[in-house]
Short mmCIF file of C-alpha atoms and ligand atoms in Angstrom, two decimals:
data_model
loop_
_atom_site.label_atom_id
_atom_site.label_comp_id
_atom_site.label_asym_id
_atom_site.label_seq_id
_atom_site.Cartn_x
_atom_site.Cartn_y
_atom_site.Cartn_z
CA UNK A 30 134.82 130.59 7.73
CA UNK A 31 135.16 134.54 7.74
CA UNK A 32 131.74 136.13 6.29
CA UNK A 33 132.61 138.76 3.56
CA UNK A 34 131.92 141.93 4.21
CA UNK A 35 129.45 143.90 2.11
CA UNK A 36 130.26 148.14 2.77
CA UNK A 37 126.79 149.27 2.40
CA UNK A 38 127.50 152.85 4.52
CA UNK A 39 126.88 155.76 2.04
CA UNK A 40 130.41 155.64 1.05
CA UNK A 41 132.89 154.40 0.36
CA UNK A 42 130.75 152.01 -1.54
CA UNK A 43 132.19 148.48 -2.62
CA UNK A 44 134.40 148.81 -5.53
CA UNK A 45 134.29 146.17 -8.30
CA UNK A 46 137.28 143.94 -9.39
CA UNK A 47 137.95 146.52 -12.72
CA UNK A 48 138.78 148.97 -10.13
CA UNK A 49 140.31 147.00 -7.70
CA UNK A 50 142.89 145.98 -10.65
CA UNK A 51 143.50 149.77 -11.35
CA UNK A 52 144.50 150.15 -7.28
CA UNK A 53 147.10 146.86 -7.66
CA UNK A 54 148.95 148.22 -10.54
CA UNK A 55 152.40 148.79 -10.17
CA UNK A 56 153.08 152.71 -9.97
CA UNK A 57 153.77 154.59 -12.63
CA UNK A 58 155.84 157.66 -12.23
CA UNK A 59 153.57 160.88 -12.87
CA UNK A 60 155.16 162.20 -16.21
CA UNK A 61 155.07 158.65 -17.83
CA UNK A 62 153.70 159.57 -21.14
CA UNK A 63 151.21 156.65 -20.89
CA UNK A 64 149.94 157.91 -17.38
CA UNK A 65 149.96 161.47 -18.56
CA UNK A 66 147.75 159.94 -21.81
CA UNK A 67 145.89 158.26 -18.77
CA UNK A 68 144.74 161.35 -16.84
CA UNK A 69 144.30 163.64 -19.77
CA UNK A 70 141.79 161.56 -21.32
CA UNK A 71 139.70 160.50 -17.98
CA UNK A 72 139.84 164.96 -17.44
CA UNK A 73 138.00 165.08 -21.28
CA UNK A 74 135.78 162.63 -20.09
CA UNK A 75 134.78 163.98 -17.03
CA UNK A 76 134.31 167.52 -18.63
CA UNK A 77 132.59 166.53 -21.67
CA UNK A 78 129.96 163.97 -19.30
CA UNK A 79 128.97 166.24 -16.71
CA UNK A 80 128.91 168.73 -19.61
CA UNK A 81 130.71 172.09 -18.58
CA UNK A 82 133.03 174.29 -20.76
CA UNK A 83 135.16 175.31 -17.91
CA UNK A 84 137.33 173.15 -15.83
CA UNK A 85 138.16 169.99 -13.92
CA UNK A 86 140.60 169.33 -11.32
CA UNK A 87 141.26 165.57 -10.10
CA UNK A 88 143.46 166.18 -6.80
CA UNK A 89 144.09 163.79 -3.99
CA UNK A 90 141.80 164.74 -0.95
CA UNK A 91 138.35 164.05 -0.09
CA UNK A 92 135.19 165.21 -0.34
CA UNK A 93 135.70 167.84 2.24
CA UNK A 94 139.27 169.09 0.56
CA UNK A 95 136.68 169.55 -2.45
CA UNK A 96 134.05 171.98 -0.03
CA UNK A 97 137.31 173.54 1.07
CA UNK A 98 138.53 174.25 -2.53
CA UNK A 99 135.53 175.44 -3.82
CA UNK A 100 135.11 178.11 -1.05
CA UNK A 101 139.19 179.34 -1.05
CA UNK A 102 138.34 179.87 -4.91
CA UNK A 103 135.64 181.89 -5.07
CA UNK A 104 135.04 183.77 -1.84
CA UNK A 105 137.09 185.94 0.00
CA UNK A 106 137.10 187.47 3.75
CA UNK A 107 134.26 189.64 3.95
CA UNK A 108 132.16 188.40 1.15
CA UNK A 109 128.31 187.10 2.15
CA UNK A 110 127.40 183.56 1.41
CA UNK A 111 124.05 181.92 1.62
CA UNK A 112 124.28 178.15 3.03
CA UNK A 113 121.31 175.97 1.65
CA UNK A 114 121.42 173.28 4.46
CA UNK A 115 119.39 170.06 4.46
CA UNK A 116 121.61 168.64 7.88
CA UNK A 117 125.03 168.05 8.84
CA UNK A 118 126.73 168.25 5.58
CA UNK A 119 125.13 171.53 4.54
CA UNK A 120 126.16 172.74 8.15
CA UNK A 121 129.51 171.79 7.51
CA UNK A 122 129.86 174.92 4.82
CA UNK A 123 128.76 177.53 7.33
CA UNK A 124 132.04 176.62 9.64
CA UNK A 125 134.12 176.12 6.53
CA UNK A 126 133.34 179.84 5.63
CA UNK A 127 133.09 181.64 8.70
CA UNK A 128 136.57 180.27 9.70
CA UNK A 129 137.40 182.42 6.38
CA UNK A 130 135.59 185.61 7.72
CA UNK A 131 133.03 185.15 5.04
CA UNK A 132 129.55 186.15 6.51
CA UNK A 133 127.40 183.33 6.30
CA UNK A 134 123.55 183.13 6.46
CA UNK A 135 121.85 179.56 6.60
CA UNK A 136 118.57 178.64 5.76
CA UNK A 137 117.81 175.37 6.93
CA UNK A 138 115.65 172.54 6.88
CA UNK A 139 114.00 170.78 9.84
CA UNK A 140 115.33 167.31 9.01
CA UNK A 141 113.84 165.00 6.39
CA UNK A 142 112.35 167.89 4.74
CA UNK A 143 113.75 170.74 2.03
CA UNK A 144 114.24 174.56 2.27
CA UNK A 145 111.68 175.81 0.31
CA UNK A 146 112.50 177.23 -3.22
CA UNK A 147 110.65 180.38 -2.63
CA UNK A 148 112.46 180.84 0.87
CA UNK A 149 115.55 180.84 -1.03
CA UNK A 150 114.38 183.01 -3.87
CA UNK A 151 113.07 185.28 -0.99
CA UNK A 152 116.66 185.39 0.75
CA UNK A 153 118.10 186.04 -2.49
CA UNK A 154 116.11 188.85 -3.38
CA UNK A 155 117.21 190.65 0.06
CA UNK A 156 120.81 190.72 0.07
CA UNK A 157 123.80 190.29 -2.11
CA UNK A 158 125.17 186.91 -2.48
CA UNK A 159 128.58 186.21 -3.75
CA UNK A 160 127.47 183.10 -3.72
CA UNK A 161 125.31 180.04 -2.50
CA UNK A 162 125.98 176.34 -1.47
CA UNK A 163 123.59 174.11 -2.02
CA UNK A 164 123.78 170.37 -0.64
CA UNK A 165 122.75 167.65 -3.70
CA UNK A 166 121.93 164.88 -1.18
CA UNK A 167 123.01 165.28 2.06
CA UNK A 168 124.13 162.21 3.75
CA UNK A 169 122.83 162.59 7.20
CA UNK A 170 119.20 162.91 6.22
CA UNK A 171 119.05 161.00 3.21
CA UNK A 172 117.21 164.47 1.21
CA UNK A 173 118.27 165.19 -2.19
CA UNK A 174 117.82 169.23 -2.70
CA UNK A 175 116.14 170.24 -6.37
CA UNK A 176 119.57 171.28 -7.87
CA UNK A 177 118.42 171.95 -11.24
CA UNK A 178 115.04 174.21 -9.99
CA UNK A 179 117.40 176.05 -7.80
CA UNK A 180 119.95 176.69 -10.93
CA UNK A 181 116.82 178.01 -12.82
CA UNK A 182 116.07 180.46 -10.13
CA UNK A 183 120.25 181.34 -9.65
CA UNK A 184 119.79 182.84 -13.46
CA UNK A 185 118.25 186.16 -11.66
CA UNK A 186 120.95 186.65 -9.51
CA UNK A 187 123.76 186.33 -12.00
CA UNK A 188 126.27 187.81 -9.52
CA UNK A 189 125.60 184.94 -6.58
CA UNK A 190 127.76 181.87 -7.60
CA UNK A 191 126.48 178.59 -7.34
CA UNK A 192 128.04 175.32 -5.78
CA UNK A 193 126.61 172.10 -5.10
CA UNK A 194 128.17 169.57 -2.75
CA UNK A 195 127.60 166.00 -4.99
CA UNK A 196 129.59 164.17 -2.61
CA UNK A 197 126.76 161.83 -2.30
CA UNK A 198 125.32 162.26 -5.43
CA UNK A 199 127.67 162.72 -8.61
CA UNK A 200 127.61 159.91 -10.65
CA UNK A 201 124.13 158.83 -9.10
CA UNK A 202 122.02 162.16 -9.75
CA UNK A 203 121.92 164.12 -12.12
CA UNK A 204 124.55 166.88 -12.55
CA UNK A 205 125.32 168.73 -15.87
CA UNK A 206 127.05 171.27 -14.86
CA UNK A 207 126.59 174.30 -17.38
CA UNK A 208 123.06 173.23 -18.28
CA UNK A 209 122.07 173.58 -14.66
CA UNK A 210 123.71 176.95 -13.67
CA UNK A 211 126.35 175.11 -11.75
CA UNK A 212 129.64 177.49 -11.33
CA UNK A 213 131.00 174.89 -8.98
CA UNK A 214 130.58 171.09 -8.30
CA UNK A 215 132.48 169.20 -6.46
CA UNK A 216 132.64 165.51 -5.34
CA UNK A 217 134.58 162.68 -4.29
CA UNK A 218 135.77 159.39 -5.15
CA UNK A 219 134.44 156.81 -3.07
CA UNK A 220 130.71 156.89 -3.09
CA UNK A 221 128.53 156.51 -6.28
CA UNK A 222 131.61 156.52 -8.77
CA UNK A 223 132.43 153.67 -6.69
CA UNK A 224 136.44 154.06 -6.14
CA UNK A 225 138.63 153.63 -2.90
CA UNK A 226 138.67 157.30 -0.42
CA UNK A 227 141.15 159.61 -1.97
CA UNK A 228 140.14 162.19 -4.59
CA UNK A 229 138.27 165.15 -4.56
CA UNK A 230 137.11 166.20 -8.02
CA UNK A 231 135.86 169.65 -8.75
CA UNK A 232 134.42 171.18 -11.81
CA UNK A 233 134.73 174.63 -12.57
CA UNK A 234 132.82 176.53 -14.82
CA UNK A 235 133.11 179.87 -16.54
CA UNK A 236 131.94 182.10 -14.01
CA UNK A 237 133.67 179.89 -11.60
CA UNK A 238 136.96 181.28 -13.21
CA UNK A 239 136.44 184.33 -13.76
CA UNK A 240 135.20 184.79 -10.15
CA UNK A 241 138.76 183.14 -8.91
CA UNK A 242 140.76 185.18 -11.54
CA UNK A 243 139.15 188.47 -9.92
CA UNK A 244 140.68 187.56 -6.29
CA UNK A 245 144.40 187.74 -7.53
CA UNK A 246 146.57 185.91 -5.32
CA UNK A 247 144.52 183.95 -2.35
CA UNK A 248 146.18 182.59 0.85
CA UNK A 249 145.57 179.07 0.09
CA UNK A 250 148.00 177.00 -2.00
CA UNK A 251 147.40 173.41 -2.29
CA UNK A 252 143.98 173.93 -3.25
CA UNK A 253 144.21 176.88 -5.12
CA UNK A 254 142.87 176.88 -8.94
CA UNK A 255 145.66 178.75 -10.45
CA UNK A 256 148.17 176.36 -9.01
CA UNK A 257 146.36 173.35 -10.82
CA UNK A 258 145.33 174.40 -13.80
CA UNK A 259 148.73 173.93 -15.74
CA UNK A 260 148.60 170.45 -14.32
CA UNK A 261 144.90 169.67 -15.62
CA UNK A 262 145.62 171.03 -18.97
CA UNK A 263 149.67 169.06 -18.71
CA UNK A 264 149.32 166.32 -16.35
CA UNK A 265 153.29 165.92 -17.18
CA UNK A 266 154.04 168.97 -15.48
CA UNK A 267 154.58 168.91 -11.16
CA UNK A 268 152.46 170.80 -8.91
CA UNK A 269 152.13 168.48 -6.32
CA UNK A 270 152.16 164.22 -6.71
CA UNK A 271 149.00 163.10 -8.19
CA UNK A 272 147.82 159.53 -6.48
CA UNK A 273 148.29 157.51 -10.09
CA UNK A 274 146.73 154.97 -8.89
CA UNK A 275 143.84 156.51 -7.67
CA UNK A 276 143.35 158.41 -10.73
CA UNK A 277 143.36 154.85 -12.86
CA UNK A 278 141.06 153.91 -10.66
CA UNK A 279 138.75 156.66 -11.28
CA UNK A 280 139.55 156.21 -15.23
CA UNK A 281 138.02 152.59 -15.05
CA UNK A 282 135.03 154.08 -12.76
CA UNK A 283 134.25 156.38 -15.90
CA UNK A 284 134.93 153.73 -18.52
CA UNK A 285 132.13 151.41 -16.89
CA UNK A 286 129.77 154.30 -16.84
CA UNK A 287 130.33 155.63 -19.99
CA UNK A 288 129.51 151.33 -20.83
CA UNK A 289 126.76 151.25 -18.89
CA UNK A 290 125.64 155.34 -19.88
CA UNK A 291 125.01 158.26 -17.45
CA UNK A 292 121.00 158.48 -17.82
CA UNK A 293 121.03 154.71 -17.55
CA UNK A 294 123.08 155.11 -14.16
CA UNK A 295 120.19 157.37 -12.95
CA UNK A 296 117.48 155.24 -14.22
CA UNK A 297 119.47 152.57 -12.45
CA UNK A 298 119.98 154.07 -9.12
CA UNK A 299 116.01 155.57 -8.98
CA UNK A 300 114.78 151.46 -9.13
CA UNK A 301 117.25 150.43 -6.75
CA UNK A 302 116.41 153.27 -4.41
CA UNK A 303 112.40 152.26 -5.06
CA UNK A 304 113.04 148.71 -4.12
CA UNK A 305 115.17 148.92 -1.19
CA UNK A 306 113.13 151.45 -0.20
CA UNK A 307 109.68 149.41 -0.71
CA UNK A 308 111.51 146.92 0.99
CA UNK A 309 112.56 148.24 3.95
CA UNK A 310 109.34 149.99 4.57
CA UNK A 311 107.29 146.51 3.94
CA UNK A 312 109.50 145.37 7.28
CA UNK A 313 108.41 148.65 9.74
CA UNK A 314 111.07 150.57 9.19
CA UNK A 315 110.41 154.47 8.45
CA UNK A 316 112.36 156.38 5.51
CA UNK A 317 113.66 159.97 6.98
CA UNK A 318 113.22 162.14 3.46
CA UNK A 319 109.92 163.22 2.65
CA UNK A 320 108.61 161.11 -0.56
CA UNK A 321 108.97 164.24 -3.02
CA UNK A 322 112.74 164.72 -1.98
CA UNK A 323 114.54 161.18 -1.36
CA UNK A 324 118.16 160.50 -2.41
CA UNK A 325 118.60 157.68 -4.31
CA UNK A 326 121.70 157.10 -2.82
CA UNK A 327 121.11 155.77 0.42
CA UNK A 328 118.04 155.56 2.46
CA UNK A 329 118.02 156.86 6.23
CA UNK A 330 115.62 154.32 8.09
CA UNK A 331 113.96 155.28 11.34
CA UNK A 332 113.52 152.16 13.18
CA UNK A 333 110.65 150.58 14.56
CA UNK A 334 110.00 151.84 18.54
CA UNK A 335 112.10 149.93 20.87
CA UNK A 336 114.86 148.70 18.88
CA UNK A 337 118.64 148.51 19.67
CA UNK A 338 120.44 150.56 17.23
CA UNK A 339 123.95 149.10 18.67
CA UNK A 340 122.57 145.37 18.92
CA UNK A 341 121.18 145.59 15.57
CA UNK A 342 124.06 146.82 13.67
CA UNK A 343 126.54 144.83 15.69
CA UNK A 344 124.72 141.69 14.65
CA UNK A 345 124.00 142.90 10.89
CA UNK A 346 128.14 143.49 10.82
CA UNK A 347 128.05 139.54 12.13
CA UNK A 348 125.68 138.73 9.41
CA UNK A 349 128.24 140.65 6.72
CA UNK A 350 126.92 143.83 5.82
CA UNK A 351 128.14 147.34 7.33
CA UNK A 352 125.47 150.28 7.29
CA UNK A 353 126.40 153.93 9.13
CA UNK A 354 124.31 155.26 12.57
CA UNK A 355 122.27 157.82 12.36
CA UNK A 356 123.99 161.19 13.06
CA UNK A 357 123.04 163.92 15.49
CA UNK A 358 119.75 163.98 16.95
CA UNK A 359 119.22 160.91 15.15
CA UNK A 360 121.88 158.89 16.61
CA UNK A 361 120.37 155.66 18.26
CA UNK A 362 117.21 156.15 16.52
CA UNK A 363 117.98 155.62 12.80
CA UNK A 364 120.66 153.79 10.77
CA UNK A 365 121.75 154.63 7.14
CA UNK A 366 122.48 152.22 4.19
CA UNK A 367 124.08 153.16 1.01
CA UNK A 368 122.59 151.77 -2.41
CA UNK A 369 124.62 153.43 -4.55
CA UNK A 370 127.49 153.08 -7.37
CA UNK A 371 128.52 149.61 -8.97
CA UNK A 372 126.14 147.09 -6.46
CA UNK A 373 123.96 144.78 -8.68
CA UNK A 374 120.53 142.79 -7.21
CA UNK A 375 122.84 140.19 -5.76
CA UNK A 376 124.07 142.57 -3.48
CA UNK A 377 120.79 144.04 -2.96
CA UNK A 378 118.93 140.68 -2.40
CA UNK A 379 122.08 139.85 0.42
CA UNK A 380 122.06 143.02 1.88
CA UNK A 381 118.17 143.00 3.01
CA UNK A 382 118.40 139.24 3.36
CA UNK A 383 121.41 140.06 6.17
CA UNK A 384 119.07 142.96 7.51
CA UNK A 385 116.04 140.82 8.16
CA UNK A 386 118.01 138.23 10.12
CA UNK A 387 120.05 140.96 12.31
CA UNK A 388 116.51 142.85 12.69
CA UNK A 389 115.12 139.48 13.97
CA UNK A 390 118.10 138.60 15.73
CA UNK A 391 118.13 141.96 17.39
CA UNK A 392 114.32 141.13 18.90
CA UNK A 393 112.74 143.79 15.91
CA UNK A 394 109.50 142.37 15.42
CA UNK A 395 110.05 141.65 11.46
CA UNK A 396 108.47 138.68 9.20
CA UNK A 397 111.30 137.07 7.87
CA UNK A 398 110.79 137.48 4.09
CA UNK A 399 108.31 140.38 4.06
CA UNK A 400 111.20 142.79 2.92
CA UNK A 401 112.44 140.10 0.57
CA UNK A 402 109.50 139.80 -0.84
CA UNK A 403 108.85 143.17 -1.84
CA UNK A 404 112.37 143.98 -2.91
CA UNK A 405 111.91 141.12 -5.34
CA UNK A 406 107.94 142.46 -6.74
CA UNK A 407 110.17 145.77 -7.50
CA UNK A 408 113.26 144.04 -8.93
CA UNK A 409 111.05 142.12 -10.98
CA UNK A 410 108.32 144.77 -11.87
CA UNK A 411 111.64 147.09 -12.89
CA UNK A 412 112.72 144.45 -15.58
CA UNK A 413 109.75 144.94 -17.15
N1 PMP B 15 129.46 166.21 1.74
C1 PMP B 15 128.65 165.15 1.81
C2 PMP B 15 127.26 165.27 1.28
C3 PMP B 15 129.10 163.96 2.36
O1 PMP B 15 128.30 162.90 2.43
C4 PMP B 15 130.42 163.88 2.84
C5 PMP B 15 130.98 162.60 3.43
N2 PMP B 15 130.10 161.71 3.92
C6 PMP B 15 131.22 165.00 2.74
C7 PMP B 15 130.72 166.15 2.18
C8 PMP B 15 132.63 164.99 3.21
O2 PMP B 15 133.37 164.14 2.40
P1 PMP B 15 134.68 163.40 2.90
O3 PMP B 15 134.30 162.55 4.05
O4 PMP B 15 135.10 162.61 1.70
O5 PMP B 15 135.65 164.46 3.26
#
């Protein structure tokens, strides 16, 4: 028999029957007053949840069309940025805007560890910043940056604009968007909201619009603000196709956490973080992130000297769960597993039940249960 396959890479992340139901619909076209009911309602829910008074946009794209949209909106040739880097994700801004002509200073981490807060208040201080991107939890090191101290800190520089990449975090970590000094977040579908790849979504707020209303006409189109707008505010009305089913999809995501509610969702994701963590720690294996900064997303697991990154994750794949290599300098040496949107304990318990046998399989000197054990002392201690 075929062994089902559990997607435990940081994203996408597996998506839950609800969802899956959304994706098998039959298509409806875009201006079909039920669909248009559809999409306006999931846009007040997403703006009223993450809490801004500005904007949203739902487009199809991915995270990356998000990072792209954010910059062409609020930055122009010329213009300084500061990139807030924390690895490969955070790097990823710094090509993004100097293909734009934007000057672009980076402060970045060694890996595992975060820019300090007073090494960005210090850069802050010494130039002028149209703006700053900041990385929630960047994927290839498994760090989650303090958004909400660094928003506290943004409200002395009132002129620099703030966006945060939650590609790995939104829905997971908390985000409120006006609260925190956020001008611009931006995410995507398929990770901790837990939907197929295929949307970026982008929240705009005040300052956000005023900043793109200042730049008049920009050289983008697809992404541009002021071509989407009339759509988010009259989903009837054609820009460009929106992917209906995606956007169901993404309706049902918010319905379930709106059920299961957004703090809970964090409370959530911090135990299962703690246990798989705990657990993959009780069988050797080293988390990247220092302790004060981990995502609780996915975990980035060093592995024990002389292991076989390739025989290990072939074998885990045979066992039935698929985790991501470790990027970069860290390729070989690490692996990365997701823990993050709509997975319960059973897929916890099968997912480090999978992991011991591939690590023993693989010839990693592991205890067959050790992990198990500890996952279920946390699972347990969590219910109270
Ligand atoms: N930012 C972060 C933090 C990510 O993890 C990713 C994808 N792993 C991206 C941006 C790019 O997103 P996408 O692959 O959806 O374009």
């Amino acid at each position: 028999m075929k062994t089902k396959k559990l997607v435990m890479i940081p994203g996408p992340t597996p998506v839950v029957r609800s969802i899956q139901e959304q994706m098998g619909r039959e298509t409806a076209a875009f201006g079909d007053p039920d669909f248009v009911r559809d999409f306006t309602s999931l846009l007040d829910d997403l703006k009223s949840l993450w809490k801004t008074t500005g904007e949203v946009f739902v487009v199809a794209g991915t995270g990356t069309l998000g990072m792209e949209m954010a910059v062409a909106n609020s930055l122009r040739a010329g213009d300084r940025v500061l990139v807030v880097s924390h690895g490969y994700f955070g790097d990823r801004f710094s090509e993004l805007c100097s293909r734009r002509g934007i000057e672009v200073d980076v402060l970045a981490s060694e890996w595992g560890r975060i820019v300090p807060l007073e090494q960005i208040e210090r850069a802050l201080a010494s130039k002028n910043y149209q703006a700053i991107t900041v990385t929630h939890v960047d994927t290839s090191t498994g760090v989650c940056a303090p958004v909400a101290e660094i928003g506290q800190l943004l409200r002395r520089f009132p002129d620099t604009l703030y966006i945060v990449d939650g590609v790995c975090a939104t829905a997971a970590e908390p985000e409120y968007v006006d609260d925190m000094g956020i001008d611009i977040l931006l995410t995507g579908s398929q990770k901790a909201f837990g939907v197929p790849p295929g949307l970026a979504i982008l929240w705009a707020g005040p300052k956000a619009l005023a900043r793109r209303a200042s730049l008049g006409t920009i050289p983008d189109y697809y992404i541009d603000f002021d071509k989407w707008l009339p759509i988010m505010h009259e989903p009837a009305k054609y820009f460009a196709t929106p992917a209906v089913n995606l956007v169901w999809a993404l309706k049902e995501a918010v319905r379930l956490i709106k059920e299961e509610g957004l703090e809970n969702r964090y409370a959530r994701h911090r135990r299962t973080a703690r246990a798989m963590q705990a657990a993959l720690e009780a069988l050797g294996f080293r988390v990247l992130a220092e302790a004060d900064h981990r995502a609780v997303t996915l975990s980035n697991l060093i592995y024990p000297s002389g292991a076989d990154d390739a025989a290990f994750r072939r074998l885990l794949a045979e066992e039935g769960v698929m985790v991501a290599g470790g990027l970069a300098a860290y390729a070989g040496r690490m692996f990365r597993l997701g823990h993050m949107g709509n997975i319960d304990a059973h897929d916890l318990v099968a997912t480090l039940a999978a992991i011991e046998r591939a690590a023993v399989r693989s010839g990693i000197p592991v205890e067959l249960g050790t992990g198990l054990a500890a996952l279920q002392r946390e699972l347990v201690r969590a219910a109270g």
